[in-house]
C-alpha cells in the first residue's frame, strides 16, 4: 500500500499526519515503507505511518544542519514568540491531542488531557527561559586579562522520545532545544508517532522555520539512530527510555563525543515512615503508582512501609486499588487503561508470578485480563520477599509490591539497594525527618508527602543508572548549550582604539 505525500489518517475523529516532516515538507519515506499503529485497548490498527529509513534520517540531519546556521542566530525573543505561540496552539487543540494520545497509547482521557496541559507547559516554560541565558565577565585571577563567557547552541540534536508520555516528552525536549537555538530531529516511539506528528504540525503552523524541526517516525529505531549518531553533523542526543538502550546510545555517542542527555529507567521507592499521615500516603501512592497505569519511569515501584502503619496502609491501598475501574480510556470513570502492548503486559505478569511463587500474597489483582487489548488487573502484593524480581526490576505496570520494615534505617537501606536513582517518595509527619531521610535517598527527584514530582519548572532527571542531565527547570536549557570563553586583553592598543572609536 502506498500513501500520498502529505497523508493523513483519521484517529479518534482527528485527521493526523502520517508522513515524515523534513525541511518544512511532509513527505513519504524514500523506501516507501509503512508501519501500523495500534490501539492497545483493542489491539486494532488505527493508522499506518510512513517508516523513515536511513536515507530519510540523513536528509533530516542535512536539513537540521543547514537550518542551524540561521536558527542559532535568531534572537531569544524571536524563539520565545514561536514557543509561546506553540503553547497556545497546543492548548487550543487540547481535546484533539488528548483523544489521539488515548487512542494510540491507551491512557484514560482525563489523564491524556492532564498530559496535554503538562506538555504545553514546557513550551511556555522554555519560551520564558530564552531571555535568561547569561554569560560572565570578570578579571582573570592574575588580573592580566578579562575572562568573558557566553553560551551558544550546541547544534543539531537528535531527540528520541518514548511512548508513555507522547506529547510531554516531545515538548520537554523540543522546547529546551529550540529555546537554546538548536535545530532538531524528532524520532518518536514507533507505538506513538501520531501525537508527535500533531505536535510537529502545530510547530510548523506557528512559524518554526523549515528544517528547524524534522520528524522521522520509524519502526527501526536502532538503525536510524545509529546512522545519525555516526554522522559528525549531529552534535547532541537526548533520549528517554530504558537504561539498556541508553547505554547503547552512550557507547555510540562516544565516537563523535556527542553531548548526551539520558533520562533512563527507575525503581522508585515509596517510603511510609512510622509517623506518616496514612490517608495522605495512600492518596500519594495511588498517584505515584497508578498514574498512566504505572507506565512511568517516575512511578513508585516498591512500597517500603514501617510496621506501625503497615496494616492500615496496606488495607487502604488494597481497597482503593481493587476499586479502580479498568477499561478503554474513552469510557468515563476509567482509572487504569491497557498496557502498551502484549509484551509489556506479559512482562508485568511474569514479575507478579515470580513474587507470588516466592511467597508474596496478591491482595487484589494478580492476573491479566483476558479478551481484547492488553489489560492487567491493578494489583497489591504483600509479604514480598526481598529477592523477588519485582523489587529489582522496573515494573511499568499497575502493581504495588509492599515490604514492611522496622526502622527508618532499614527503609533507607532498602530504598537505595538498586542501581537506579530516578524518583523516590517519602511520607512522614516530621519535617526534619523528611529532610534527613530525603537527603540520604539516592535519587534525582524526591516527593516529600507528595506522590507526583513532574513539573515543567523543576529539574527532571536521575542519578546512578537512571541517567545523565536534567530536563525542565532552569537546567533544562543548559543541556542544549555550550559555554564559550573569550580571553580578552584590554592592554593591547587595537582593543583600546576600537573602544575609543565607539
Ligand atoms: C517518564 O515517565 O518518562 C516521564 C514522566 C513524567 O514526566 O512525569
Short mmCIF file of C-alpha atoms and ligand atoms in Angstrom, two decimals:
data_model
loop_
_atom_site.label_atom_id
_atom_site.label_comp_id
_atom_site.label_asym_id
_atom_site.label_seq_id
_atom_site.Cartn_x
_atom_site.Cartn_y
_atom_site.Cartn_z
CA UNK A 1 0.00 0.00 0.00
CA UNK A 2 1.34 3.47 -0.77
CA UNK A 3 0.23 6.81 0.56
CA UNK A 4 0.13 10.32 -0.79
CA UNK A 5 2.87 12.79 0.06
CA UNK A 6 1.02 14.52 2.88
CA UNK A 7 -1.13 11.63 4.01
CA UNK A 8 -3.50 11.67 6.97
CA UNK A 9 -5.45 9.05 8.84
CA UNK A 10 -8.48 9.88 10.93
CA UNK A 11 -7.88 8.75 14.51
CA UNK A 12 -10.48 9.39 17.22
CA UNK A 13 -12.10 11.89 14.85
CA UNK A 14 -8.83 13.80 14.33
CA UNK A 15 -7.07 13.99 10.94
CA UNK A 16 -3.47 13.14 11.88
CA UNK A 17 -0.46 13.48 9.53
CA UNK A 18 1.12 10.09 8.87
CA UNK A 19 4.17 11.20 6.85
CA UNK A 20 7.69 12.29 7.66
CA UNK A 21 8.34 16.01 8.08
CA UNK A 22 11.70 17.06 6.65
CA UNK A 23 12.89 20.56 5.82
CA UNK A 24 9.42 22.03 6.19
CA UNK A 25 7.62 19.47 3.98
CA UNK A 26 5.51 16.43 4.72
CA UNK A 27 6.57 13.51 2.57
CA UNK A 28 6.71 9.76 2.35
CA UNK A 29 9.87 7.84 3.20
CA UNK A 30 12.31 7.21 0.38
CA UNK A 31 11.82 3.46 0.69
CA UNK A 32 8.02 3.81 0.68
CA UNK A 33 7.66 1.52 3.68
CA UNK A 34 4.82 1.92 6.19
CA UNK A 35 4.18 0.66 9.69
CA UNK A 36 1.00 0.17 11.68
CA UNK A 37 -0.04 1.94 14.85
CA UNK A 38 -2.48 0.02 17.07
CA UNK A 39 -4.83 0.98 19.88
CA UNK A 40 -3.65 -1.01 22.92
CA UNK A 41 -7.21 -1.18 24.24
CA UNK A 42 -8.28 -3.28 21.26
CA UNK A 43 -5.09 -4.34 19.52
CA UNK A 44 -6.63 -2.97 16.29
CA UNK A 45 -4.70 -0.90 13.77
CA UNK A 46 -5.75 2.77 13.86
CA UNK A 47 -3.23 4.29 11.44
CA UNK A 48 -0.39 3.44 9.08
CA UNK A 49 2.61 5.70 9.19
CA UNK A 50 5.49 6.29 6.81
CA UNK A 51 8.58 4.42 8.02
CA UNK A 52 11.76 6.52 7.75
CA UNK A 53 14.88 4.75 6.52
CA UNK A 54 18.50 5.80 6.92
CA UNK A 55 18.44 7.98 3.79
CA UNK A 56 15.47 9.90 5.23
CA UNK A 57 17.32 10.25 8.53
CA UNK A 58 20.36 11.65 6.71
CA UNK A 59 18.16 14.13 4.82
CA UNK A 60 16.57 15.22 8.09
CA UNK A 61 20.04 15.79 9.54
CA UNK A 62 21.15 17.72 6.44
CA UNK A 63 18.08 19.96 6.82
CA UNK A 64 18.72 20.43 10.54
CA UNK A 65 22.40 21.24 9.93
CA UNK A 66 21.50 23.79 7.25
CA UNK A 67 18.78 25.43 9.36
CA UNK A 68 21.14 25.56 12.34
CA UNK A 69 23.11 28.29 10.54
CA UNK A 70 20.21 30.71 10.82
CA UNK A 71 18.13 29.40 13.74
CA UNK A 72 21.16 29.57 16.01
CA UNK A 73 21.42 33.29 15.25
CA UNK A 74 17.79 34.23 15.90
CA UNK A 75 17.15 36.47 18.87
CA UNK A 76 15.90 34.99 22.13
CA UNK A 77 12.68 36.98 21.74
CA UNK A 78 12.04 35.52 18.27
CA UNK A 79 12.40 32.00 19.61
CA UNK A 80 10.28 32.84 22.65
CA UNK A 81 7.47 34.19 20.48
CA UNK A 82 7.33 30.97 18.48
CA UNK A 83 7.39 28.76 21.56
CA UNK A 84 4.69 30.81 23.23
CA UNK A 85 2.53 30.63 20.11
CA UNK A 86 3.03 26.85 20.17
CA UNK A 87 1.96 26.76 23.84
CA UNK A 88 -1.33 28.49 22.99
CA UNK A 89 -1.85 26.36 19.87
CA UNK A 90 -1.39 23.13 21.85
CA UNK A 91 -3.85 24.40 24.46
CA UNK A 92 -6.35 25.27 21.74
CA UNK A 93 -6.16 21.71 20.43
CA UNK A 94 -6.07 20.00 23.82
CA UNK A 95 -9.13 17.83 23.21
CA UNK A 96 -7.94 16.61 19.80
CA UNK A 97 -4.44 15.86 21.07
CA UNK A 98 -5.76 14.11 24.19
CA UNK A 99 -8.07 11.95 22.07
CA UNK A 100 -5.12 10.87 19.92
CA UNK A 101 -2.94 10.14 22.98
CA UNK A 102 -5.68 7.91 24.37
CA UNK A 103 -6.17 6.20 21.01
CA UNK A 104 -2.51 5.34 20.46
CA UNK A 105 -1.32 4.65 23.99
CA UNK A 106 -4.48 3.79 25.88
CA UNK A 107 -4.37 6.12 28.86
CA UNK A 108 -7.69 7.36 30.31
CA UNK A 109 -8.88 10.53 28.60
CA UNK A 110 -8.74 12.67 31.76
CA UNK A 111 -5.06 11.73 32.13
CA UNK A 112 -4.40 12.49 28.47
CA UNK A 113 -5.88 15.95 28.97
CA UNK A 114 -3.59 16.37 32.00
CA UNK A 115 -0.65 15.33 29.83
CA UNK A 116 -1.55 17.96 27.23
CA UNK A 117 -1.58 20.64 29.94
CA UNK A 118 1.70 19.34 31.39
CA UNK A 119 3.28 19.03 27.94
CA UNK A 120 2.17 22.50 26.84
CA UNK A 121 3.77 23.99 29.96
CA UNK A 122 7.24 23.02 28.71
CA UNK A 123 6.69 25.23 25.66
CA UNK A 124 5.72 28.17 27.85
CA UNK A 125 8.47 27.47 30.39
CA UNK A 126 11.19 27.37 27.74
CA UNK A 127 9.75 30.43 25.97
CA UNK A 128 10.37 32.18 29.30
CA UNK A 129 13.91 30.80 29.57
CA UNK A 130 15.18 32.08 26.20
CA UNK A 131 15.96 35.57 27.52
CA UNK A 132 17.72 34.26 30.62
CA UNK A 133 20.79 32.64 29.15
CA UNK A 134 23.68 34.58 30.58
CA UNK A 135 27.43 34.74 30.34
CA UNK A 136 30.05 36.17 32.70
CA UNK A 137 32.64 38.93 32.68
CA UNK A 138 35.45 39.32 35.16
CA UNK A 139 39.19 39.59 35.73
CA UNK A 140 41.41 36.56 35.39
CA UNK A 141 42.94 35.63 38.78
CA UNK A 142 46.21 37.43 37.95
CA UNK A 143 44.38 40.47 36.62
CA UNK A 144 46.31 40.20 33.34
CA UNK A 145 43.21 39.88 31.16
CA UNK A 146 39.45 39.51 31.30
CA UNK A 147 37.52 36.24 31.33
CA UNK A 148 34.36 36.60 29.22
CA UNK A 149 31.93 33.73 28.75
CA UNK A 150 28.84 33.28 26.66
CA UNK A 151 26.52 30.39 25.82
CA UNK A 152 25.99 29.09 22.30
CA UNK A 153 23.61 26.42 20.95
CA UNK A 154 25.21 23.00 20.80
CA UNK A 155 23.81 22.33 17.34
CA UNK A 156 21.60 19.78 15.55
CA UNK A 157 20.06 17.48 18.13
CA UNK A 158 18.51 14.04 17.89
CA UNK A 159 15.55 13.72 20.26
CA UNK A 160 14.37 10.19 20.93
CA UNK A 161 11.06 10.10 22.79
CA UNK A 162 9.21 7.23 24.49
CA UNK A 163 5.61 6.08 24.09
CA UNK A 164 4.44 6.66 27.67
CA UNK A 165 4.08 10.46 27.50
CA UNK A 166 4.00 11.03 23.74
CA UNK A 167 3.32 14.77 23.93
CA UNK A 168 5.12 15.85 27.09
CA UNK A 169 8.37 14.06 26.33
CA UNK A 170 8.37 15.77 22.91
CA UNK A 171 7.72 19.25 24.27
CA UNK A 172 10.17 18.80 27.16
CA UNK A 173 12.98 18.15 24.69
CA UNK A 174 11.88 20.32 21.73
CA UNK A 175 11.05 23.28 24.00
CA UNK A 176 14.53 23.27 25.53
CA UNK A 177 16.34 22.67 22.23
CA UNK A 178 14.50 25.38 20.31
CA UNK A 179 14.83 27.86 23.17
CA UNK A 180 18.60 27.30 23.17
CA UNK A 181 18.78 27.83 19.40
CA UNK A 182 19.25 24.20 18.36
CA UNK A 183 17.56 22.50 15.43
CA UNK A 184 16.14 19.04 15.97
CA UNK A 185 15.30 15.67 14.51
CA UNK A 186 12.48 14.08 16.49
CA UNK A 187 12.27 10.30 16.48
CA UNK A 188 9.12 9.30 18.36
CA UNK A 189 8.46 5.80 19.65
CA UNK A 190 7.00 3.50 16.98
CA UNK A 191 3.95 2.85 19.19
CA UNK A 192 3.02 6.55 19.41
CA UNK A 193 4.07 8.55 16.34
CA UNK A 194 0.67 10.23 15.90
CA UNK A 195 0.81 12.65 18.84
CA UNK A 196 4.32 13.62 17.73
CA UNK A 197 3.02 14.36 14.24
CA UNK A 198 0.30 16.62 15.67
CA UNK A 199 2.91 18.46 17.71
CA UNK A 200 5.22 18.95 14.73
CA UNK A 201 2.29 20.19 12.64
CA UNK A 202 1.48 22.77 15.33
CA UNK A 203 5.11 23.91 15.46
CA UNK A 204 5.17 24.36 11.68
CA UNK A 205 1.85 26.22 11.78
CA UNK A 206 3.08 28.73 14.36
CA UNK A 207 6.10 29.60 12.25
CA UNK A 208 9.02 27.32 13.14
CA UNK A 209 11.24 27.80 10.06
CA UNK A 210 11.89 24.97 7.60
CA UNK A 211 14.48 22.48 8.77
CA UNK A 212 14.39 23.55 12.42
CA UNK A 213 12.11 20.68 13.45
CA UNK A 214 12.21 17.43 11.49
CA UNK A 215 10.19 14.30 12.22
CA UNK A 216 11.29 10.77 11.36
CA UNK A 217 8.83 8.16 12.65
CA UNK A 218 10.33 4.72 12.18
CA UNK A 219 9.90 1.13 13.11
CA UNK A 220 13.67 0.70 13.06
CA UNK A 221 14.73 2.98 15.91
CA UNK A 222 18.16 1.37 16.31
CA UNK A 223 19.02 1.66 12.60
CA UNK A 224 18.07 5.33 12.29
CA UNK A 225 19.72 6.48 15.49
CA UNK A 226 22.92 4.56 14.70
CA UNK A 227 23.11 6.17 11.25
CA UNK A 228 22.57 9.64 12.68
CA UNK A 229 24.98 9.21 15.54
CA UNK A 230 27.67 8.15 13.08
CA UNK A 231 27.38 11.50 11.33
CA UNK A 232 29.57 14.26 12.71
CA UNK A 233 26.97 16.92 11.83
CA UNK A 234 24.87 15.68 14.74
CA UNK A 235 26.02 17.39 17.96
CA UNK A 236 23.61 16.19 20.61
CA UNK A 237 21.43 13.24 21.55
CA UNK A 238 18.66 13.34 24.13
CA UNK A 239 16.98 10.04 24.93
CA UNK A 240 14.19 8.97 27.24
CA UNK A 241 13.77 5.23 27.64
CA UNK A 242 15.35 2.15 29.15
CA UNK A 243 18.79 2.05 30.74
CA UNK A 244 19.74 -0.78 28.36
CA UNK A 245 19.09 1.32 25.26
CA UNK A 246 20.57 4.41 26.91
CA UNK A 247 23.86 2.56 27.47
CA UNK A 248 23.98 1.53 23.79
CA UNK A 249 23.38 5.14 22.73
CA UNK A 250 26.10 6.39 25.07
CA UNK A 251 28.57 3.97 23.52
CA UNK A 252 27.60 5.24 20.06
CA UNK A 253 27.80 8.85 21.28
CA UNK A 254 31.38 8.26 22.38
CA UNK A 255 32.63 8.00 18.77
CA UNK A 256 31.80 11.62 17.99
CA UNK A 257 31.91 12.82 21.60
CA UNK A 258 28.26 13.82 21.36
CA UNK A 259 26.75 15.84 24.15
CA UNK A 260 24.24 13.41 25.67
CA UNK A 261 21.21 13.65 27.93
CA UNK A 262 19.78 10.37 29.17
CA UNK A 263 16.52 10.03 31.07
CA UNK A 264 16.52 6.31 31.84
CA UNK A 265 14.82 3.67 33.95
CA UNK A 266 13.83 3.86 37.60
CA UNK A 267 12.96 1.64 40.53
CA UNK A 268 11.25 4.26 42.69
CA UNK A 269 10.98 3.52 46.41
CA UNK A 270 7.93 4.91 48.23
CA UNK A 271 8.67 5.16 51.94
CA UNK A 272 5.89 5.39 54.51
CA UNK A 273 7.54 6.12 57.86
CA UNK A 274 6.02 5.35 61.28
CA UNK A 275 4.65 8.88 61.77
CA UNK A 276 3.16 9.32 58.30
CA UNK A 277 -0.37 10.54 57.68
CA UNK A 278 -1.61 7.24 56.30
CA UNK A 279 -4.55 8.69 54.36
CA UNK A 280 -2.26 11.18 52.66
CA UNK A 281 0.25 8.40 51.95
CA UNK A 282 -2.43 6.27 50.30
CA UNK A 283 -3.58 9.24 48.21
CA UNK A 284 0.02 9.83 47.13
CA UNK A 285 0.56 6.14 46.46
CA UNK A 286 -2.45 5.99 44.13
CA UNK A 287 -0.95 8.77 42.02
CA UNK A 288 2.65 7.60 42.21
CA UNK A 289 1.67 4.06 41.29
CA UNK A 290 -1.38 4.20 39.03
CA UNK A 291 -0.86 7.40 37.02
CA UNK A 292 -0.59 6.16 33.45
CA UNK A 293 -1.20 2.61 34.72
CA UNK A 294 2.23 2.62 36.32
CA UNK A 295 3.89 3.17 32.93
CA UNK A 296 6.13 5.98 34.01
CA UNK A 297 9.80 5.98 34.88
CA UNK A 298 8.95 8.01 37.99
CA UNK A 299 6.28 5.55 39.12
CA UNK A 300 6.61 4.15 42.63
CA UNK A 301 8.00 0.67 42.11
CA UNK A 302 8.47 -0.52 45.70
CA UNK A 303 6.42 0.40 48.76
CA UNK A 304 8.57 0.31 51.90
CA UNK A 305 6.30 0.72 54.90
CA UNK A 306 7.04 0.93 58.63
CA UNK A 307 5.46 -1.89 60.64
CA UNK A 308 3.45 0.55 62.83
CA UNK A 309 1.41 1.79 59.88
CA UNK A 310 1.77 -1.19 57.55
CA UNK A 311 -1.57 -2.89 58.24
CA UNK A 312 -3.61 0.26 57.75
CA UNK A 313 -1.64 1.46 54.72
CA UNK A 314 -1.81 -1.96 53.07
CA UNK A 315 -5.55 -2.44 53.70
CA UNK A 316 -6.44 1.07 52.44
CA UNK A 317 -4.20 0.78 49.39
CA UNK A 318 -5.66 -2.64 48.52
CA UNK A 319 -9.25 -1.32 48.89
CA UNK A 320 -8.60 1.71 46.71
CA UNK A 321 -6.73 -0.38 44.13
CA UNK A 322 -9.47 -3.02 43.93
CA UNK A 323 -11.99 -0.23 43.31
CA UNK A 324 -10.12 1.15 40.29
CA UNK A 325 -12.13 0.81 37.10
CA UNK A 326 -10.11 -0.77 34.31
CA UNK A 327 -11.06 -0.29 30.69
CA UNK A 328 -10.78 1.69 27.49
CA UNK A 329 -9.53 5.20 28.14
CA UNK A 330 -12.55 6.76 26.45
CA UNK A 331 -15.00 5.29 28.98
CA UNK A 332 -15.99 7.69 31.77
CA UNK A 333 -14.66 6.79 35.21
CA UNK A 334 -11.88 4.51 33.96
CA UNK A 335 -8.79 4.92 36.16
CA UNK A 336 -6.48 2.39 34.52
CA UNK A 337 -6.22 1.76 30.79
CA UNK A 338 -4.38 -1.01 28.95
CA UNK A 339 -0.65 -1.54 28.98
CA UNK A 340 1.08 -0.50 25.79
CA UNK A 341 1.38 -3.96 24.24
CA UNK A 342 1.23 -7.69 24.89
CA UNK A 343 4.96 -7.84 25.62
CA UNK A 344 4.69 -5.27 28.40
CA UNK A 345 1.58 -6.91 29.87
CA UNK A 346 3.26 -10.33 29.85
CA UNK A 347 6.40 -8.92 31.49
CA UNK A 348 4.31 -7.40 34.29
CA UNK A 349 2.61 -10.74 34.83
CA UNK A 350 5.96 -12.55 34.91
CA UNK A 351 7.11 -10.25 37.72
CA UNK A 352 3.91 -10.83 39.69
CA UNK A 353 4.05 -14.60 39.16
CA UNK A 354 7.68 -14.67 40.30
CA UNK A 355 6.83 -12.75 43.50
CA UNK A 356 3.82 -14.97 44.27
CA UNK A 357 5.85 -18.09 43.61
CA UNK A 358 8.40 -16.81 46.19
CA UNK A 359 5.70 -16.28 48.82
CA UNK A 360 4.07 -12.89 48.13
CA UNK A 361 0.27 -12.60 48.54
CA UNK A 362 -1.88 -10.80 45.93
CA UNK A 363 -4.42 -8.79 47.96
CA UNK A 364 -6.16 -7.79 44.76
CA UNK A 365 -5.50 -8.33 41.06
CA UNK A 366 -2.58 -10.59 40.24
CA UNK A 367 -3.72 -11.57 36.77
CA UNK A 368 -4.01 -10.29 33.26
CA UNK A 369 -7.48 -9.60 31.94
CA UNK A 370 -8.49 -11.91 29.11
CA UNK A 371 -10.08 -10.53 25.97
CA UNK A 372 -9.31 -7.70 23.60
CA UNK A 373 -6.43 -5.36 24.40
CA UNK A 374 -3.58 -5.56 26.89
CA UNK A 375 -5.18 -5.04 30.29
CA UNK A 376 -3.70 -6.03 33.63
CA UNK A 377 -5.68 -6.05 36.86
CA UNK A 378 -4.41 -3.42 39.35
CA UNK A 379 -2.54 -5.41 41.95
CA UNK A 380 -1.28 -5.03 45.51
CA UNK A 381 1.25 -7.59 46.71
CA UNK A 382 2.01 -8.11 50.42
CA UNK A 383 4.86 -10.08 52.03
CA UNK A 384 7.10 -9.60 49.01
CA UNK A 385 10.45 -11.27 49.70
CA UNK A 386 13.49 -9.11 49.09
CA UNK A 387 14.86 -11.40 46.39
CA UNK A 388 11.69 -11.21 44.26
CA UNK A 389 12.46 -9.82 40.80
CA UNK A 390 9.75 -7.20 41.23
CA UNK A 391 11.87 -5.46 43.87
CA UNK A 392 14.78 -5.14 41.47
CA UNK A 393 13.25 -4.58 38.03
CA UNK A 394 11.21 -1.68 36.74
CA UNK A 395 7.58 -2.87 36.66
CA UNK A 396 5.98 -0.33 34.27
CA UNK A 397 2.54 -1.61 35.22
CA UNK A 398 -0.23 -1.27 37.83
CA UNK A 399 1.35 -3.41 40.53
CA UNK A 400 2.26 -2.25 44.05
CA UNK A 401 4.61 -4.58 45.98
CA UNK A 402 4.80 -3.85 49.71
CA UNK A 403 7.70 -4.60 52.03
CA UNK A 404 7.37 -3.97 55.79
CA UNK A 405 10.37 -2.55 57.69
CA UNK A 406 11.20 -1.94 61.34
CA UNK A 407 13.10 1.37 61.18
CA UNK A 408 13.98 4.40 59.08
CA UNK A 409 17.47 2.97 58.74
CA UNK A 410 16.17 -0.24 57.18
CA UNK A 411 13.84 1.75 54.92
CA UNK A 412 16.72 3.87 53.60
CA UNK A 413 18.93 0.84 53.10
CA UNK A 414 16.28 -0.99 51.05
CA UNK A 415 15.38 2.17 49.11
CA UNK A 416 18.98 2.62 47.99
CA UNK A 417 19.52 -1.06 47.22
CA UNK A 418 19.17 -0.59 43.48
CA UNK A 419 21.36 0.53 40.60
CA UNK A 420 18.68 3.11 39.73
CA UNK A 421 18.20 6.57 41.20
CA UNK A 422 15.40 8.44 39.47
CA UNK A 423 12.43 9.27 41.74
CA UNK A 424 11.75 8.42 45.38
CA UNK A 425 8.93 9.34 47.73
CA UNK A 426 8.85 9.74 51.49
CA UNK A 427 5.84 10.21 53.77
CA UNK A 428 6.37 11.36 57.36
CA UNK A 429 4.70 13.77 59.75
CA UNK A 430 8.02 15.21 60.90
CA UNK A 431 9.55 17.94 58.73
CA UNK A 432 13.09 17.41 59.97
CA UNK A 433 12.85 13.65 59.47
CA UNK A 434 11.53 14.23 55.95
CA UNK A 435 14.75 16.06 55.05
CA UNK A 436 17.18 13.85 56.93
CA UNK A 437 15.72 10.80 55.19
CA UNK A 438 15.34 12.52 51.78
CA UNK A 439 18.96 13.70 51.90
CA UNK A 440 20.10 10.09 52.21
CA UNK A 441 17.93 8.72 49.41
CA UNK A 442 19.92 8.11 46.24
CA UNK A 443 17.54 9.67 43.74
CA UNK A 444 17.43 12.70 41.48
CA UNK A 445 13.87 13.65 42.48
CA UNK A 446 12.17 13.11 45.82
CA UNK A 447 8.50 13.68 46.56
CA UNK A 448 8.07 14.63 50.22
CA UNK A 449 4.50 13.93 51.30
CA UNK A 450 3.65 14.17 47.61
CA UNK A 451 3.13 11.42 45.02
CA UNK A 452 3.89 13.48 41.92
CA UNK A 453 7.21 15.16 41.17
CA UNK A 454 6.72 16.02 37.49
CA UNK A 455 6.67 19.77 36.84
CA UNK A 456 7.87 21.85 33.88
CA UNK A 457 9.63 24.32 36.19
CA UNK A 458 11.60 21.64 38.07
CA UNK A 459 14.74 19.72 37.03
CA UNK A 460 13.68 16.22 35.97
CA UNK A 461 16.36 13.55 35.91
CA UNK A 462 18.16 10.83 37.75
CA UNK A 463 21.43 9.69 39.24
CA UNK A 464 23.21 6.29 39.09
CA UNK A 465 21.83 4.14 36.24
CA UNK A 466 18.84 6.45 35.83
CA UNK A 467 20.59 8.90 33.61
CA UNK A 468 22.60 11.99 32.84
CA UNK A 469 21.42 15.57 32.73
CA UNK A 470 18.17 17.31 33.61
CA UNK A 471 15.10 18.22 31.60
CA UNK A 472 12.81 21.11 32.51
CA UNK A 473 13.55 23.64 35.23
CA UNK A 474 16.36 26.16 34.86
CA UNK A 475 18.80 23.41 33.95
CA UNK A 476 16.84 22.00 31.01
CA UNK A 477 18.05 24.60 28.51
CA UNK A 478 21.68 24.11 29.59
CA UNK A 479 21.62 20.62 28.07
CA UNK A 480 21.44 22.32 24.64
CA UNK A 481 24.08 24.99 25.26
CA UNK A 482 27.86 25.06 25.18
CA UNK A 483 29.92 27.57 27.13
CA UNK A 484 32.33 29.61 25.06
CA UNK A 485 35.07 31.62 26.72
CA UNK A 486 36.94 34.66 25.39
CA UNK A 487 40.27 35.70 26.90
CA UNK A 488 40.25 39.47 26.44
CA UNK A 489 43.38 41.55 26.78
CA UNK A 490 42.47 45.17 27.41
CA UNK A 491 46.06 46.35 27.25
CA UNK A 492 46.51 45.73 23.54
CA UNK A 493 46.20 49.02 21.59
CA UNK A 494 43.78 47.73 18.96
CA UNK A 495 41.29 46.78 21.63
CA UNK A 496 41.64 50.20 23.28
CA UNK A 497 41.36 52.02 19.93
CA UNK A 498 38.22 50.15 18.93
CA UNK A 499 36.71 51.02 22.24
CA UNK A 500 37.64 54.66 21.80
CA UNK A 501 36.13 54.82 18.33
CA UNK A 502 32.71 53.72 19.58
C1 LIG B 1 8.55 9.47 32.15
O1 LIG B 1 7.99 8.54 32.69
O2 LIG B 1 9.39 9.29 31.28
C2 LIG B 1 8.20 10.89 32.44
C3 LIG B 1 7.17 11.04 33.44
C4 LIG B 1 6.84 12.46 33.74
O3 LIG B 1 7.36 13.40 33.15
O4 LIG B 1 6.03 12.64 34.62
#
